[in-house]
Coordinates of C-alpha atoms and ligand atoms in Angstrom, one line a residue:
M1 CA 0.0 0.1 -0.1
F2 CA 2.7 2.5 0.9
E3 CA 5.2 1.8 -1.9
D4 CA 4.3 4.8 -3.8
L5 CA 3.7 7.2 -0.8
R6 CA 6.1 10.1 -0.9
P7 CA 7.0 11.9 2.4
R8 CA 5.6 15.4 2.4
P9 CA 7.9 18.4 3.2
P10 CA 7.5 19.5 6.8
D11 CA 5.3 22.4 7.7
P12 CA 7.6 25.3 7.9
L13 CA 6.4 26.7 11.2
L14 CA 6.0 23.4 13.1
D15 CA 9.4 22.5 11.8
T16 CA 11.0 25.6 13.1
I17 CA 9.6 24.7 16.6
R18 CA 11.2 21.2 16.3
Q19 CA 14.5 22.6 15.2
F20 CA 14.6 25.2 17.9
R21 CA 13.9 22.7 20.6
A22 CA 16.7 20.4 19.4
D23 CA 19.3 23.2 19.3
P24 CA 21.6 22.9 22.3
R25 CA 22.8 26.5 22.2
A26 CA 22.0 28.5 25.3
S27 CA 22.0 31.7 23.3
K28 CA 19.4 30.6 20.9
L29 CA 16.5 32.9 20.0
D30 CA 13.0 31.7 19.1
L31 CA 11.2 34.1 16.7
G32 CA 9.4 31.3 15.0
V33 CA 5.9 30.1 15.6
G34 CA 3.4 32.6 16.8
V35 CA 3.1 32.1 20.6
Y36 CA 3.1 35.0 23.1
Q37 CA 6.1 35.0 25.4
D38 CA 6.6 37.2 28.4
A39 CA 9.8 39.0 29.3
Q40 CA 11.1 35.8 30.9
G41 CA 10.5 34.0 27.6
R42 CA 7.6 31.9 29.0
T43 CA 4.1 31.3 27.7
P44 CA 2.2 31.1 30.9
V45 CA -1.5 30.0 31.3
L46 CA -3.5 33.2 31.7
R47 CA -4.7 33.8 35.3
S48 CA -8.3 34.2 34.0
V49 CA -8.0 30.8 32.2
K50 CA -6.6 29.2 35.5
D51 CA -9.7 30.6 37.4
A52 CA -12.0 29.4 34.8
E53 CA -10.5 26.0 34.8
R54 CA -10.8 25.8 38.7
R55 CA -14.6 26.6 38.4
L56 CA -15.1 24.1 35.7
L57 CA -13.4 21.3 37.8
E58 CA -15.7 22.2 40.7
T59 CA -19.0 22.6 38.8
Q60 CA -18.8 20.4 35.7
Q61 CA -21.3 17.5 36.2
T62 CA -20.9 15.5 33.0
K63 CA -18.7 15.0 30.0
T64 CA -21.5 13.4 27.9
Y65 CA -21.6 14.2 24.2
L66 CA -22.7 17.8 23.2
G67 CA -23.3 17.2 19.4
A68 CA -21.5 18.3 16.3
E69 CA -22.1 21.9 17.0
G70 CA -20.3 21.7 20.3
D71 CA -21.0 24.3 22.9
L72 CA -23.8 26.6 21.6
D73 CA -23.4 29.2 24.5
Y74 CA -19.6 29.5 23.7
A75 CA -20.5 30.1 20.0
R76 CA -23.0 32.8 21.0
A77 CA -20.5 34.5 23.3
L78 CA -17.7 34.4 20.9
G79 CA -19.9 35.6 18.1
A80 CA -20.9 38.6 20.1
L81 CA -17.2 39.2 21.0
A82 CA -15.9 39.0 17.5
L83 CA -18.9 40.3 15.4
G84 CA -20.9 42.4 17.9
N85 CA -24.0 41.7 20.0
D86 CA -26.3 42.1 16.9
V87 CA -25.3 38.8 15.5
V88 CA -26.8 37.0 18.5
G89 CA -30.3 36.1 17.5
D90 CA -29.7 37.0 13.8
D91 CA -31.3 34.1 11.9
T92 CA -29.1 34.7 8.8
V93 CA -25.9 34.0 10.8
F94 CA -24.8 30.5 11.7
G95 CA -22.1 30.0 14.3
V96 CA -20.5 26.7 15.3
Q97 CA -17.7 25.8 17.6
A98 CA -14.6 24.5 15.7
P99 CA -11.3 22.9 16.6
G100 CA -9.2 26.0 16.5
G101 CA -9.0 28.7 13.8
T102 CA -7.7 25.9 11.4
G103 CA -10.7 23.7 12.0
A104 CA -13.0 26.7 11.4
L105 CA -11.2 27.5 8.1
R106 CA -11.2 23.8 7.1
L107 CA -15.1 23.7 7.9
G108 CA -15.5 26.8 5.7
A109 CA -13.4 25.4 2.9
E110 CA -15.3 22.2 2.8
L111 CA -18.6 24.2 2.7
I112 CA -17.3 26.5 -0.2
R113 CA -16.5 23.3 -2.1
A114 CA -20.0 21.8 -1.4
A115 CA -21.9 25.0 -2.2
N116 CA -19.9 26.4 -5.2
P117 CA -17.1 24.1 -6.5
Q118 CA -16.2 26.8 -9.1
A119 CA -15.4 29.3 -6.5
Q120 CA -11.6 30.2 -6.5
I121 CA -9.8 31.1 -3.3
W122 CA -7.8 34.4 -3.4
L123 CA -4.9 34.7 -0.9
G124 CA -2.8 37.9 -0.5
R125 CA 0.8 37.1 -0.5
P126 CA 2.4 36.4 1.8
S127 CA -0.3 34.8 3.9
W128 CA -0.4 32.4 6.9
A129 CA 1.6 29.3 6.0
N130 CA -1.5 27.1 6.7
H131 CA -4.0 28.8 4.3
D132 CA -2.6 27.1 1.2
P133 CA -2.6 23.5 2.8
I134 CA -6.1 24.0 4.1
F135 CA -7.7 25.1 0.8
N136 CA -5.5 22.7 -1.2
A137 CA -6.8 19.8 1.0
V138 CA -10.4 20.4 -0.3
G139 CA -9.2 20.7 -3.9
A140 CA -10.0 24.4 -4.3
T141 CA -8.3 26.5 -6.9
I142 CA -6.0 29.0 -5.2
R143 CA -5.3 32.5 -6.8
D144 CA -3.0 35.1 -5.4
Y145 CA -2.2 38.7 -5.4
Q146 CA 0.4 40.8 -3.5
H147 CA -0.6 41.9 -0.1
F148 CA 2.7 43.4 1.1
N149 CA 5.9 44.9 0.0
A150 CA 8.6 43.8 2.4
E151 CA 11.2 46.5 1.4
K152 CA 8.7 49.3 1.7
Q153 CA 6.9 47.5 4.7
S154 CA 3.5 48.6 3.2
V155 CA 0.3 47.0 2.1
C156 CA -0.2 46.7 -1.7
F157 CA -3.8 47.8 -1.8
D158 CA -4.0 48.4 -5.5
S159 CA -3.0 44.7 -6.1
L160 CA -6.0 43.7 -3.9
M161 CA -8.3 45.9 -5.7
A162 CA -7.0 44.6 -9.2
A163 CA -7.6 41.0 -8.0
M164 CA -11.2 41.8 -7.0
K165 CA -11.8 43.2 -10.4
E166 CA -10.3 40.2 -12.1
A167 CA -12.0 37.6 -9.9
N168 CA -15.2 35.7 -10.9
A169 CA -18.5 36.4 -9.2
G170 CA -18.7 34.0 -6.2
D171 CA -15.0 33.8 -5.6
V172 CA -13.8 34.0 -2.1
F173 CA -11.2 36.5 -0.7
V174 CA -9.4 35.4 2.5
L175 CA -8.8 38.6 4.4
H176 CA -7.0 38.8 7.9
A177 CA -9.4 40.8 10.2
A178 CA -6.4 42.2 12.2
C179 CA -2.8 41.7 13.0
H180 CA -1.9 40.3 9.5
N181 CA 0.1 37.1 9.8
P182 CA 2.9 37.2 8.6
T183 CA 3.3 40.9 8.1
G184 CA 1.5 42.8 10.8
A185 CA 0.3 45.2 8.0
D186 CA -3.5 45.7 8.2
F187 CA -6.0 47.8 6.2
S188 CA -7.1 51.2 7.2
M189 CA -10.8 51.9 7.8
E190 CA -10.9 53.6 4.4
E191 CA -9.5 50.5 2.8
W192 CA -12.0 48.3 4.5
Q193 CA -14.7 50.6 3.1
E194 CA -13.4 50.2 -0.4
I195 CA -13.1 46.4 0.2
A196 CA -16.7 46.2 1.1
Q197 CA -17.7 48.2 -2.0
A198 CA -15.7 46.1 -4.3
L199 CA -17.0 42.8 -2.7
L200 CA -20.5 44.1 -3.5
R201 CA -19.8 45.4 -6.9
Y202 CA -18.1 42.2 -8.1
R203 CA -20.3 39.8 -6.0
L204 CA -17.4 38.3 -4.1
V205 CA -17.5 36.6 -0.8
P206 CA -15.1 37.5 2.1
F207 CA -13.5 34.9 4.4
L208 CA -12.5 37.0 7.4
D209 CA -9.8 35.2 9.2
T210 CA -9.7 36.4 12.9
A211 CA -6.9 35.1 15.1
Y212 CA -5.6 38.1 17.0
Q213 CA -8.6 40.1 18.2
G214 CA -7.3 42.5 20.9
F215 CA -3.6 42.3 19.9
A216 CA -3.7 45.5 17.7
R217 CA -5.7 48.3 19.5
G218 CA -8.5 46.8 21.4
L219 CA -11.3 44.2 21.2
E220 CA -13.7 46.6 19.5
E221 CA -11.3 48.5 17.4
D222 CA -9.7 45.5 15.9
M223 CA -12.9 44.1 14.5
A224 CA -14.2 47.5 13.2
G225 CA -13.2 46.8 9.6
A226 CA -14.1 43.2 9.4
R227 CA -17.6 43.9 11.0
L228 CA -18.1 46.7 8.4
V229 CA -17.6 44.1 5.7
F230 CA -19.5 41.4 7.5
R231 CA -22.5 43.7 7.7
A232 CA -22.3 45.1 4.1
V233 CA -22.3 41.8 2.1
P234 CA -25.0 39.1 1.7
E235 CA -22.7 36.2 2.3
A236 CA -19.5 36.0 4.4
F237 CA -17.4 33.4 6.4
V238 CA -15.5 34.4 9.6
S239 CA -13.1 32.0 11.3
V240 CA -12.2 32.8 14.9
S241 CA -9.3 31.4 16.9
C242 CA -8.9 31.7 20.7
S243 CA -5.3 30.4 20.6
K244 CA -3.6 33.7 21.0
N245 CA -5.9 36.1 22.8
F246 CA -7.0 33.4 25.4
G247 CA -3.5 31.7 25.2
L248 CA -5.3 28.4 24.6
Y249 CA -3.0 27.2 21.9
R250 CA -3.1 23.5 22.4
E251 CA -6.7 23.4 23.4
R252 CA -7.9 24.0 19.9
T253 CA -10.6 26.6 20.5
G254 CA -12.2 28.2 17.6
A255 CA -15.4 28.9 15.7
L256 CA -16.8 29.4 12.2
F257 CA -19.6 32.1 11.6
V258 CA -21.4 32.1 8.2
R259 CA -23.7 34.9 6.9
A260 CA -26.2 33.7 4.4
S261 CA -28.6 35.9 2.5
D262 CA -31.8 34.7 4.3
A263 CA -32.7 32.4 7.1
A264 CA -33.6 29.5 5.0
K265 CA -30.1 29.5 3.4
A266 CA -28.5 29.9 6.8
D267 CA -30.3 26.8 7.9
S268 CA -29.0 24.9 4.9
V269 CA -25.5 26.1 5.8
R270 CA -26.1 24.9 9.3
S271 CA -27.1 21.3 8.3
N272 CA -24.1 21.1 5.9
V273 CA -21.5 22.4 8.3
L274 CA -22.8 20.0 11.0
G275 CA -22.6 17.1 8.4
I276 CA -19.0 18.1 7.5
A277 CA -18.0 18.3 11.2
R278 CA -19.6 14.9 12.1
A279 CA -17.7 13.3 9.1
N280 CA -14.4 15.0 10.2
Y281 CA -14.1 14.8 13.9
S282 CA -17.7 14.2 15.1
M283 CA -17.6 16.9 17.6
P284 CA -15.1 19.6 18.7
P285 CA -13.0 19.3 22.0
D286 CA -14.8 20.9 24.9
H287 CA -12.4 22.1 27.4
G288 CA -11.1 25.3 25.6
A289 CA -14.6 26.3 24.7
A290 CA -15.9 25.8 28.3
I291 CA -13.1 28.0 29.5
V292 CA -13.9 30.8 27.0
R293 CA -17.7 30.6 27.7
T294 CA -16.9 30.8 31.4
I295 CA -14.6 33.8 31.0
L296 CA -16.9 35.7 28.7
S297 CA -20.0 35.0 30.8
E298 CA -18.6 36.1 34.3
T299 CA -17.9 39.8 34.8
A300 CA -14.9 39.4 37.1
L301 CA -13.4 36.9 34.9
R302 CA -14.0 38.8 31.9
S303 CA -12.4 41.9 33.3
M304 CA -9.4 39.9 34.5
W305 CA -9.0 38.4 31.0
E306 CA -9.2 41.9 29.4
E307 CA -6.6 43.3 31.6
E308 CA -4.3 40.3 30.7
L309 CA -5.0 41.0 27.0
V310 CA -4.1 44.7 27.4
A311 CA -0.8 43.6 29.1
M312 CA 0.0 41.4 26.2
R313 CA -0.9 44.0 23.7
E314 CA 1.2 46.6 25.4
S315 CA 4.2 44.4 25.8
L316 CA 4.1 43.7 21.9
Q317 CA 3.8 47.5 21.2
G318 CA 6.7 48.2 23.5
V319 CA 8.9 45.7 21.4
R320 CA 7.6 47.3 18.2
A321 CA 8.6 50.7 19.5
R322 CA 12.1 49.5 20.3
L323 CA 12.5 47.6 17.0
A324 CA 11.5 50.7 15.0
R325 CA 14.6 52.5 16.3
L326 CA 17.0 49.8 14.8
R327 CA 19.2 50.8 12.0
V328 CA 20.2 47.7 10.0
N329 CA 21.7 48.4 6.5
S330 CA 18.8 49.2 4.2
I331 CA 15.9 47.6 6.2
D332 CA 13.4 50.2 7.2
F333 CA 12.2 49.2 10.7
A334 CA 10.3 52.4 11.4
P335 CA 6.9 51.1 10.0
I336 CA 6.9 48.2 12.3
A337 CA 5.9 50.5 15.1
Q338 CA 2.6 51.3 13.3
Q339 CA 2.0 47.6 12.4
N340 CA -0.1 45.4 14.5
G341 CA 0.1 42.1 16.5
M342 CA 2.6 39.3 16.8
F343 CA 4.4 39.4 13.5
A344 CA 6.6 41.5 11.2
T345 CA 8.2 40.2 7.9
L346 CA 11.7 41.3 7.2
P347 CA 13.0 41.5 3.7
L348 CA 15.4 38.6 4.0
T349 CA 16.2 35.7 1.7
K350 CA 15.8 32.1 2.6
A351 CA 19.5 31.9 2.7
Q352 CA 19.9 34.7 5.0
V353 CA 17.1 33.2 7.4
A354 CA 19.1 29.9 7.3
R355 CA 22.4 31.8 8.2
L356 CA 20.7 33.5 11.1
K357 CA 19.8 30.1 12.4
D358 CA 23.1 28.3 11.8
E359 CA 25.5 31.1 12.7
H360 CA 23.5 33.0 15.5
G361 CA 20.9 30.5 16.8
I362 CA 18.1 32.9 15.7
Y363 CA 15.0 30.9 14.5
M364 CA 12.3 32.5 12.3
A365 CA 9.9 31.3 9.6
P366 CA 11.7 30.8 6.2
S367 CA 9.6 33.7 4.8
G368 CA 11.6 36.2 7.1
R369 CA 8.6 36.5 9.5
I370 CA 9.7 37.2 13.1
N371 CA 7.5 36.8 16.2
I372 CA 7.6 40.1 17.9
A373 CA 7.0 38.5 21.3
G374 CA 10.2 36.4 20.9
L375 CA 12.3 39.6 21.2
M376 CA 10.6 40.6 24.4
S377 CA 13.6 39.5 26.5
A378 CA 16.2 39.6 23.8
D379 CA 19.1 42.1 23.3
L380 CA 18.0 44.0 20.2
D381 CA 21.6 45.2 19.7
S382 CA 22.8 41.6 19.3
F383 CA 19.8 40.9 17.0
A384 CA 20.7 43.9 14.8
A385 CA 24.4 42.8 14.8
A386 CA 23.4 39.3 13.6
L387 CA 21.1 40.7 10.9
R388 CA 23.9 43.1 9.8
S389 CA 26.5 40.2 9.5
V390 CA 24.1 38.0 7.2
L391 CA 23.2 41.1 5.1
V392 CA 26.7 42.4 4.6
D393 CA 28.3 39.0 3.9
T394 CA 25.6 38.3 1.4
A395 CA 25.9 41.7 -0.3
A396 CA 29.7 41.3 -0.6
Ligands
LMR401 C1 1.7 30.9 13.5 O1 1.4 31.3 12.5 O2 2.8 30.8 13.9 C2 0.6 30.3 14.4 O3 -0.7 30.6 13.9 C3 0.7 28.9 14.7 C4 0.3 27.9 13.6 O4 -0.4 27.1 13.8 O5 0.7 28.1 12.4

């Protein structure tokens, strides 16, 4: 059976974790996978999460099956957090718990294939390393356009507009709601308005990928653009991840929300999504969702979580401000202070990224993406010196 089976190339981000862990050098620096780190380089469990877990331990009466939709109260609470209170009770919007943001994207991808097999999926480059595998896995045609210019550290908005004009009606545009991964370069409100108009004009469907709500400017502010789009169009997908803002990475806590043009179509979406979920994993894991539901529904816990989120955001902004002052050859670090969230993408070649790893023990995604949180406790002068050495030697 396995004679013709060829090994797949490793996932670039997960492979970076593996290589970093195997590196014995004490001075190594992890700027790889997107995990928040504090000034001591740790990724602790949030206090609000620990408190919610204690309550669950004391109060949970059963672990019997919930059903393919998982925890409905969780999905309602997360829908209100991400999309606003008006989605709760809106019978044109269907929300379902999913195993992480990846699970939500995969549910959405399968639904797209079932509903409109002709729909092409448009990704702005660079995009999150798992977007291609998810949409490839369902056999979708992926099209691309340039989202970001790494030399200028700016969004290529004209390229998105040109792609929307070129796309076929019914095509899907995957857009990062906030804290673009891997570049940190988000759309302005004016650009979100133009995006909404273009989606309507060309009858396109947005897939708003939301993994960092609260990491840019605030819980409400970060979703303003995505909500504007979600309200403007008749059909939309939203994937939400609680991995980063609740620090629940390994608990696989996410949700998918789908807007249909009327309640009957939303019902059809519902039965299809639940069928897809059942055939894939039957029902999502409970623990992370139960934690998030508990935090969002209890005032004191929610305030504690919001404070912890502010602290994470401010720490990231502090590193961004320090990074922006670096001078390394022709790299323009200044815009990094205006970008959002956990990542920045530096204009480095794969060879330069490999040398940073081999010669300096600095690990980052092969694309040149750095995890800003990984620099929290680092000496930025040494980081700059390492960058200079690979840039100078390569230029020579
Ligand atoms: C990342 O981009 O580093 C994170 O979202 C982790 C992952 O699953 O890729």
